[in-house]
PDB file of C-alpha atoms in Angstrom:
ATOM      1  CA  UNK T 173     -13.031  11.411   1.703  1.00  0.00           C
ATOM      2  CA  UNK T 174     -10.123  12.053  -0.624  1.00  0.00           C
ATOM      3  CA  UNK T 175      -7.071   9.893  -0.068  1.00  0.00           C
ATOM      4  CA  UNK T 176      -3.457  10.824   0.454  1.00  0.00           C
ATOM      5  CA  UNK T 177      -1.961  12.647  -2.498  1.00  0.00           C
ATOM      6  CA  UNK T 178       1.694  12.980  -3.408  1.00  0.00           C
ATOM      7  CA  UNK T 179       3.331  15.172  -6.001  1.00  0.00           C
ATOM      8  CA  UNK T 180       5.120  14.785  -8.248  1.00  0.00           C
ATOM      9  CA  UNK T 181       4.613  11.107  -9.085  1.00  0.00           C
ATOM     10  CA  UNK T 182       7.882  10.777 -10.985  1.00  0.00           C
ATOM     11  CA  UNK T 183      11.068  12.776 -10.856  1.00  0.00           C
ATOM     12  CA  UNK T 184      14.443  12.530 -12.537  1.00  0.00           C
ATOM     13  CA  UNK T 185      17.363  14.481 -11.082  1.00  0.00           C
ATOM     14  CA  UNK T 186      21.130  14.457 -11.392  1.00  0.00           C
ATOM     15  CA  UNK T 187      23.684  13.969  -8.641  1.00  0.00           C
ATOM     16  CA  UNK T 188      24.260  17.051  -6.530  1.00  0.00           C
ATOM     17  CA  UNK T 189      20.838  18.563  -7.156  1.00  0.00           C
ATOM     18  CA  UNK T 190      18.157  18.920  -4.520  1.00  0.00           C
ATOM     19  CA  UNK T 191      14.533  17.830  -4.619  1.00  0.00           C
ATOM     20  CA  UNK T 192      11.314  18.641  -2.773  1.00  0.00           C
ATOM     21  CA  UNK T 193       8.434  16.197  -2.522  1.00  0.00           C
ATOM     22  CA  UNK T 194       4.949  17.069  -1.337  1.00  0.00           C
ATOM     23  CA  UNK T 195       2.263  15.149   0.538  1.00  0.00           C
ATOM     24  CA  UNK T 196      -1.313  16.123   1.357  1.00  0.00           C
ATOM     25  CA  UNK T 197      -2.891  13.921   4.055  1.00  0.00           C
ATOM     26  CA  UNK T 198      -6.469  12.779   4.410  1.00  0.00           C
ATOM     27  CA  UNK T 199      -8.679  15.599   5.612  1.00  0.00           C
ATOM     28  CA  UNK T 200      -8.672  15.705   9.405  1.00  0.00           C
ATOM     29  CA  UNK T 201      -5.451  13.726   9.778  1.00  0.00           C
ATOM     30  CA  UNK T 202      -2.702  15.642  11.530  1.00  0.00           C
ATOM     31  CA  UNK T 203       0.125  13.123  11.301  1.00  0.00           C
ATOM     32  CA  UNK T 204       2.269  12.634   8.212  1.00  0.00           C
ATOM     33  CA  UNK T 205       5.055  10.066   7.994  1.00  0.00           C
ATOM     34  CA  UNK T 206       7.587   9.565   5.232  1.00  0.00           C
ATOM     35  CA  UNK T 207       9.220   6.307   4.147  1.00  0.00           C
ATOM     36  CA  UNK T 208      11.878   5.376   1.615  1.00  0.00           C
ATOM     37  CA  UNK T 209      11.576   2.109  -0.298  1.00  0.00           C
ATOM     38  CA  UNK T 210      14.542   0.602  -2.144  1.00  0.00           C
ATOM     39  CA  UNK T 211      15.121  -2.956  -3.387  1.00  0.00           C
ATOM     40  CA  UNK T 212      18.106  -3.385  -1.077  1.00  0.00           C
ATOM     41  CA  UNK T 213      16.853  -1.810   2.152  1.00  0.00           C
ATOM     42  CA  UNK T 214      13.109  -2.312   1.914  1.00  0.00           C
ATOM     43  CA  UNK T 215      10.736   0.185   3.502  1.00  0.00           C
ATOM     44  CA  UNK T 216      12.492   2.497   5.948  1.00  0.00           C
ATOM     45  CA  UNK T 217      11.037   5.217   8.161  1.00  0.00           C
ATOM     46  CA  UNK T 218      12.330   8.724   7.474  1.00  0.00           C
ATOM     47  CA  UNK T 219      10.383  10.987   9.850  1.00  0.00           C
ATOM     48  CA  UNK T 220       6.971  11.777  11.280  1.00  0.00           C
ATOM     49  CA  UNK T 221       5.273  15.136  11.783  1.00  0.00           C
ATOM     50  CA  UNK T 222       2.250  16.092  13.867  1.00  0.00           C
ATOM     51  CA  UNK T 223       0.885  19.615  14.099  1.00  0.00           C
ATOM     52  CA  UNK T 224       4.023  21.031  12.481  1.00  0.00           C
ATOM     53  CA  UNK T 225       6.363  19.263  14.943  1.00  0.00           C
ATOM     54  CA  UNK T 226       8.724  16.425  14.130  1.00  0.00           C
ATOM     55  CA  UNK T 227       8.066  13.694  16.684  1.00  0.00           C
ATOM     56  CA  UNK T 228      10.432  11.031  15.416  1.00  0.00           C
ATOM     57  CA  UNK T 229      13.205  10.615  12.901  1.00  0.00           C
ATOM     58  CA  UNK T 230      14.801   7.578  11.279  1.00  0.00           C
ATOM     59  CA  UNK T 231      18.469   6.870  10.670  1.00  0.00           C
ATOM     60  CA  UNK T 232      19.061   9.006   7.611  1.00  0.00           C
ATOM     61  CA  UNK T 233      21.729  11.669   6.992  1.00  0.00           C
ATOM     62  CA  UNK T 234      20.967  15.325   7.514  1.00  0.00           C
ATOM     63  CA  UNK T 235      20.534  15.761   3.751  1.00  0.00           C
ATOM     64  CA  UNK T 236      17.015  14.449   4.321  1.00  0.00           C
ATOM     65  CA  UNK T 237      14.724  16.975   5.943  1.00  0.00           C
ATOM     66  CA  UNK T 238      11.046  17.684   6.194  1.00  0.00           C
ATOM     67  CA  UNK T 239       8.455  20.072   7.428  1.00  0.00           C
ATOM     68  CA  UNK T 240       4.754  20.292   7.984  1.00  0.00           C
ATOM     69  CA  UNK T 241       2.481  23.233   7.421  1.00  0.00           C
ATOM     70  CA  UNK T 242      -0.476  24.431   9.470  1.00  0.00           C
ATOM     71  CA  UNK T 243      -2.900  22.709   7.057  1.00  0.00           C
ATOM     72  CA  UNK T 244      -1.061  19.395   7.744  1.00  0.00           C
ATOM     73  CA  UNK T 245       0.457  19.213   4.269  1.00  0.00           C
ATOM     74  CA  UNK T 246       4.053  18.075   4.431  1.00  0.00           C
ATOM     75  CA  UNK T 247       7.148  18.389   2.293  1.00  0.00           C
ATOM     76  CA  UNK T 248      10.382  16.491   2.380  1.00  0.00           C
ATOM     77  CA  UNK T 249      13.612  17.750   0.907  1.00  0.00           C
ATOM     78  CA  UNK T 250      16.729  15.884  -0.128  1.00  0.00           C
ATOM     79  CA  UNK T 251      19.790  18.006  -0.780  1.00  0.00           C
ATOM     80  CA  UNK T 252      22.979  17.078  -2.637  1.00  0.00           C
ATOM     81  CA  UNK T 253      21.389  14.039  -4.246  1.00  0.00           C
ATOM     82  CA  UNK T 254      23.362  10.798  -4.490  1.00  0.00           C
ATOM     83  CA  UNK T 255      22.759   7.831  -6.783  1.00  0.00           C
ATOM     84  CA  UNK T 256      21.675   5.806  -3.748  1.00  0.00           C
ATOM     85  CA  UNK T 257      18.779   8.203  -3.122  1.00  0.00           C
ATOM     86  CA  UNK T 258      16.955   6.689  -6.089  1.00  0.00           C
ATOM     87  CA  UNK T 259      13.876   5.170  -4.493  1.00  0.00           C
ATOM     88  CA  UNK T 260      10.135   5.201  -4.087  1.00  0.00           C
ATOM     89  CA  UNK T 261       9.218   7.778  -1.434  1.00  0.00           C
ATOM     90  CA  UNK T 262       5.954   7.050   0.324  1.00  0.00           C
ATOM     91  CA  UNK T 263       3.940   9.327   2.521  1.00  0.00           C
ATOM     92  CA  UNK T 264       1.450   8.069   5.120  1.00  0.00           C
ATOM     93  CA  UNK T 265      -1.359   9.892   6.861  1.00  0.00           C
ATOM     94  CA  UNK T 266      -2.957   9.071  10.211  1.00  0.00           C
ATOM     95  CA  UNK T 267      -4.807  10.701  13.074  1.00  0.00           C
ATOM     96  CA  UNK T 268      -1.641  10.330  15.134  1.00  0.00           C
ATOM     97  CA  UNK T 269      -3.261  10.953  18.503  1.00  0.00           C
ATOM     98  CA  UNK T 270      -1.186   9.931  21.510  1.00  0.00           C
ATOM     99  CA  UNK T 271      -2.400   6.635  22.915  1.00  0.00           C
ATOM    100  CA  UNK T 272      -4.970   6.205  20.201  1.00  0.00           C
ATOM    101  CA  UNK T 273      -5.090   3.723  17.308  1.00  0.00           C
ATOM    102  CA  UNK T 274      -2.648   4.852  14.671  1.00  0.00           C
ATOM    103  CA  UNK T 275      -3.775   3.315  11.387  1.00  0.00           C
ATOM    104  CA  UNK T 276      -1.718   4.680   8.516  1.00  0.00           C
ATOM    105  CA  UNK T 277      -2.974   5.286   4.976  1.00  0.00           C
ATOM    106  CA  UNK T 278      -0.447   5.648   2.178  1.00  0.00           C
ATOM    107  CA  UNK T 279      -0.239   7.821  -0.872  1.00  0.00           C
ATOM    108  CA  UNK T 280       0.759   6.523  -4.318  1.00  0.00           C
ATOM    109  CA  UNK T 281       4.399   7.515  -3.845  1.00  0.00           C
ATOM    110  CA  UNK T 282       6.963   9.577  -5.710  1.00  0.00           C
ATOM    111  CA  UNK T 283       9.473   7.601  -7.730  1.00  0.00           C
ATOM    112  CA  UNK T 284      12.791   9.461  -7.712  1.00  0.00           C
ATOM    113  CA  UNK T 285      15.579   8.553 -10.111  1.00  0.00           C
ATOM    114  CA  UNK T 286      19.004  10.121  -9.617  1.00  0.00           C
ATOM    115  CA  UNK T 287      21.328  10.007 -12.636  1.00  0.00           C
TER     116      UNK T 287
ATOM    117  CA  UNK D  29      14.957  -1.639  17.938  1.00  0.00           C
ATOM    118  CA  UNK D  30      12.049  -3.878  17.176  1.00  0.00           C
ATOM    119  CA  UNK D  31      12.602  -6.571  14.528  1.00  0.00           C
ATOM    120  CA  UNK D  32       9.897  -7.755  12.132  1.00  0.00           C
ATOM    121  CA  UNK D  33      10.287 -11.014  10.224  1.00  0.00           C
ATOM    122  CA  UNK D  34       7.946 -12.262   7.537  1.00  0.00           C
ATOM    123  CA  UNK D  35       7.692 -15.735   6.100  1.00  0.00           C
ATOM    124  CA  UNK D  36       7.805 -17.176   3.585  1.00  0.00           C
ATOM    125  CA  UNK D  37       9.762 -14.639   1.509  1.00  0.00           C
ATOM    126  CA  UNK D  38       8.292 -15.997  -1.723  1.00  0.00           C
ATOM    127  CA  UNK D  39       5.181 -17.999  -2.488  1.00  0.00           C
ATOM    128  CA  UNK D  40       3.807 -19.372  -5.748  1.00  0.00           C
ATOM    129  CA  UNK D  41       0.248 -20.699  -5.812  1.00  0.00           C
ATOM    130  CA  UNK D  42      -2.219 -22.017  -8.312  1.00  0.00           C
ATOM    131  CA  UNK D  43      -5.421 -20.032  -8.583  1.00  0.00           C
ATOM    132  CA  UNK D  44      -7.926 -21.306  -6.039  1.00  0.00           C
ATOM    133  CA  UNK D  45      -5.357 -22.383  -3.454  1.00  0.00           C
ATOM    134  CA  UNK D  46      -5.213 -21.112   0.128  1.00  0.00           C
ATOM    135  CA  UNK D  47      -2.189 -19.633   1.871  1.00  0.00           C
ATOM    136  CA  UNK D  48      -0.972 -18.373   5.230  1.00  0.00           C
ATOM    137  CA  UNK D  49       1.555 -15.572   5.620  1.00  0.00           C
ATOM    138  CA  UNK D  50       3.298 -15.044   8.936  1.00  0.00           C
ATOM    139  CA  UNK D  51       4.705 -11.985  10.686  1.00  0.00           C
ATOM    140  CA  UNK D  52       6.840 -12.313  13.843  1.00  0.00           C
ATOM    141  CA  UNK D  53       7.889  -9.291  15.885  1.00  0.00           C
ATOM    142  CA  UNK D  54      10.448  -9.050  18.633  1.00  0.00           C
ATOM    143  CA  UNK D  55       8.712  -6.751  21.134  1.00  0.00           C
ATOM    144  CA  UNK D  56       5.226  -5.780  22.264  1.00  0.00           C
ATOM    145  CA  UNK D  57       3.415  -3.476  19.851  1.00  0.00           C
ATOM    146  CA  UNK D  58       0.491  -1.103  20.015  1.00  0.00           C
ATOM    147  CA  UNK D  59      -0.292  -1.046  16.308  1.00  0.00           C
ATOM    148  CA  UNK D  60      -0.022  -3.632  13.549  1.00  0.00           C
ATOM    149  CA  UNK D  61      -1.084  -3.407   9.935  1.00  0.00           C
ATOM    150  CA  UNK D  62      -1.068  -5.669   6.874  1.00  0.00           C
ATOM    151  CA  UNK D  63      -0.624  -4.125   3.441  1.00  0.00           C
ATOM    152  CA  UNK D  64      -0.666  -5.325  -0.164  1.00  0.00           C
ATOM    153  CA  UNK D  65       1.663  -3.467  -2.487  1.00  0.00           C
ATOM    154  CA  UNK D  66       0.388  -3.389  -6.048  1.00  0.00           C
ATOM    155  CA  UNK D  67       2.659  -3.387  -9.136  1.00  0.00           C
ATOM    156  CA  UNK D  68       2.585   0.425  -9.216  1.00  0.00           C
ATOM    157  CA  UNK D  69       3.934   0.666  -5.682  1.00  0.00           C
ATOM    158  CA  UNK D  70       0.773   1.715  -3.890  1.00  0.00           C
ATOM    159  CA  UNK D  71       0.371   0.233  -0.408  1.00  0.00           C
ATOM    160  CA  UNK D  72      -3.210  -0.919   0.056  1.00  0.00           C
ATOM    161  CA  UNK D  73      -4.509  -1.297   3.608  1.00  0.00           C
ATOM    162  CA  UNK D  74      -5.712  -4.828   4.290  1.00  0.00           C
ATOM    163  CA  UNK D  75      -6.067  -4.922   8.065  1.00  0.00           C
ATOM    164  CA  UNK D  76      -5.387  -2.817  11.103  1.00  0.00           C
ATOM    165  CA  UNK D  77      -5.091  -5.576  13.692  1.00  0.00           C
ATOM    166  CA  UNK D  78      -3.021  -5.030  16.861  1.00  0.00           C
ATOM    167  CA  UNK D  79      -4.851  -8.009  18.404  1.00  0.00           C
ATOM    168  CA  UNK D  80      -7.674 -10.434  17.687  1.00  0.00           C
ATOM    169  CA  UNK D  81      -9.135 -11.680  14.435  1.00  0.00           C
ATOM    170  CA  UNK D  82     -10.697  -9.867  11.497  1.00  0.00           C
ATOM    171  CA  UNK D  83     -12.141 -10.998   8.193  1.00  0.00           C
ATOM    172  CA  UNK D  84     -12.724  -9.185   4.931  1.00  0.00           C
ATOM    173  CA  UNK D  85     -14.042 -11.364   2.134  1.00  0.00           C
ATOM    174  CA  UNK D  86     -11.459 -13.987   1.185  1.00  0.00           C
ATOM    175  CA  UNK D  87      -8.876 -12.458   3.510  1.00  0.00           C
ATOM    176  CA  UNK D  88      -8.630 -12.794   7.242  1.00  0.00           C
ATOM    177  CA  UNK D  89      -5.987 -11.974   9.827  1.00  0.00           C
ATOM    178  CA  UNK D  90      -5.180 -12.970  13.367  1.00  0.00           C
ATOM    179  CA  UNK D  91      -2.754 -11.308  15.768  1.00  0.00           C
ATOM    180  CA  UNK D  92      -1.672 -13.027  18.979  1.00  0.00           C
ATOM    181  CA  UNK D  93      -0.020 -10.100  20.691  1.00  0.00           C
ATOM    182  CA  UNK D  94       1.134 -12.075  23.738  1.00  0.00           C
ATOM    183  CA  UNK D  95       3.079 -14.440  21.465  1.00  0.00           C
ATOM    184  CA  UNK D  96       4.236 -11.677  19.129  1.00  0.00           C
ATOM    185  CA  UNK D  97       2.976 -12.899  15.806  1.00  0.00           C
ATOM    186  CA  UNK D  98       0.314 -12.206  13.230  1.00  0.00           C
ATOM    187  CA  UNK D  99      -1.058 -14.350  10.424  1.00  0.00           C
ATOM    188  CA  UNK D 100      -2.696 -13.334   7.156  1.00  0.00           C
ATOM    189  CA  UNK D 101      -4.893 -15.932   5.473  1.00  0.00           C
ATOM    190  CA  UNK D 102      -5.780 -15.782   1.799  1.00  0.00           C
ATOM    191  CA  UNK D 103      -8.414 -18.240   0.650  1.00  0.00           C
ATOM    192  CA  UNK D 104      -9.364 -19.178  -2.908  1.00  0.00           C
ATOM    193  CA  UNK D 105      -6.516 -17.076  -4.278  1.00  0.00           C
ATOM    194  CA  UNK D 106      -6.926 -15.155  -7.526  1.00  0.00           C
ATOM    195  CA  UNK D 107      -4.330 -13.800  -9.944  1.00  0.00           C
ATOM    196  CA  UNK D 108      -5.155 -10.300  -8.723  1.00  0.00           C
ATOM    197  CA  UNK D 109      -3.841 -11.286  -5.284  1.00  0.00           C
ATOM    198  CA  UNK D 110      -0.320 -11.320  -6.711  1.00  0.00           C
ATOM    199  CA  UNK D 111       2.069  -8.756  -5.299  1.00  0.00           C
ATOM    200  CA  UNK D 112       4.009  -8.142  -2.123  1.00  0.00           C
ATOM    201  CA  UNK D 113       2.399  -8.371   1.313  1.00  0.00           C
ATOM    202  CA  UNK D 114       3.896  -6.351   4.152  1.00  0.00           C
ATOM    203  CA  UNK D 115       3.381  -6.466   7.866  1.00  0.00           C
ATOM    204  CA  UNK D 116       4.203  -3.264   9.775  1.00  0.00           C
ATOM    205  CA  UNK D 117       4.268  -2.674  13.519  1.00  0.00           C
ATOM    206  CA  UNK D 118       4.510   0.297  15.837  1.00  0.00           C
ATOM    207  CA  UNK D 119       5.719  -0.110  19.374  1.00  0.00           C
ATOM    208  CA  UNK D 120       3.663   2.779  20.716  1.00  0.00           C
ATOM    209  CA  UNK D 121       4.664   4.756  23.790  1.00  0.00           C
ATOM    210  CA  UNK D 122       5.201   7.882  21.751  1.00  0.00           C
ATOM    211  CA  UNK D 123       7.380   6.427  19.002  1.00  0.00           C
ATOM    212  CA  UNK D 124       5.004   7.150  16.061  1.00  0.00           C
ATOM    213  CA  UNK D 125       7.265   5.007  13.900  1.00  0.00           C
ATOM    214  CA  UNK D 126       6.158   1.948  11.950  1.00  0.00           C
ATOM    215  CA  UNK D 127       8.712  -0.776  11.245  1.00  0.00           C
ATOM    216  CA  UNK D 128       8.089  -2.879   8.152  1.00  0.00           C
ATOM    217  CA  UNK D 129       8.939  -6.488   7.542  1.00  0.00           C
ATOM    218  CA  UNK D 130      10.745  -7.489   4.362  1.00  0.00           C
ATOM    219  CA  UNK D 131       7.533  -8.746   2.802  1.00  0.00           C
ATOM    220  CA  UNK D 132       6.166 -11.908   1.209  1.00  0.00           C
ATOM    221  CA  UNK D 133       6.152 -11.889  -2.590  1.00  0.00           C
ATOM    222  CA  UNK D 134       3.094 -13.820  -3.784  1.00  0.00           C
ATOM    223  CA  UNK D 135       2.511 -14.986  -7.330  1.00  0.00           C
ATOM    224  CA  UNK D 136      -0.784 -16.635  -8.206  1.00  0.00           C
ATOM    225  CA  UNK D 137      -0.807 -18.623 -11.440  1.00  0.00           C
ATOM    226  CA  UNK D 138      -3.898 -18.976 -13.611  1.00  0.00           C
TER     227      UNK D 138
END
């Protein structure tokens, strides 16, 4: 089975721009979660999608948004980029079934640098 | 929200030594995972272990859910074990949100 893929792997943007990151989950997995990792804040949950519906959201400003498509692929968007948005963005895939085991598998990440 | 604490924050070992990493969490959880983050940032799954004990080669893990802690054991450490180890928990009950600890940074010296 192919693993979780994320594109692009590296990205350099300037302040004020917007960016879209993509994540393709493991085949058969319907849940996709996004996390931000920075040296100061560690790994923080952004949001989780299941069957095109957002089921939970972390404490991030509205500039961070996401969506999921019918094939379970997900995108996250950050608008009006700030220097503090520089981070490693990680996507995780799981079966996500209610009440079931929810083991997450991570992609390689997208490293975003905002200049 | 649920708090996850990992100890020690840093650990330096000689190759061949054994170590124990600890993860404490502040509330009952339905899911718990241990990860190793490699130098390129990839999170590698080590164990999915909401309760009980599991072993995989030189690594083993134990979670005592009633006492809200989990332990990761590394035996006969190798330089390739270096990196950051994270514990992550999910409370369940429809949250679908993993909370990560701050990690243990391990360096194994040859």
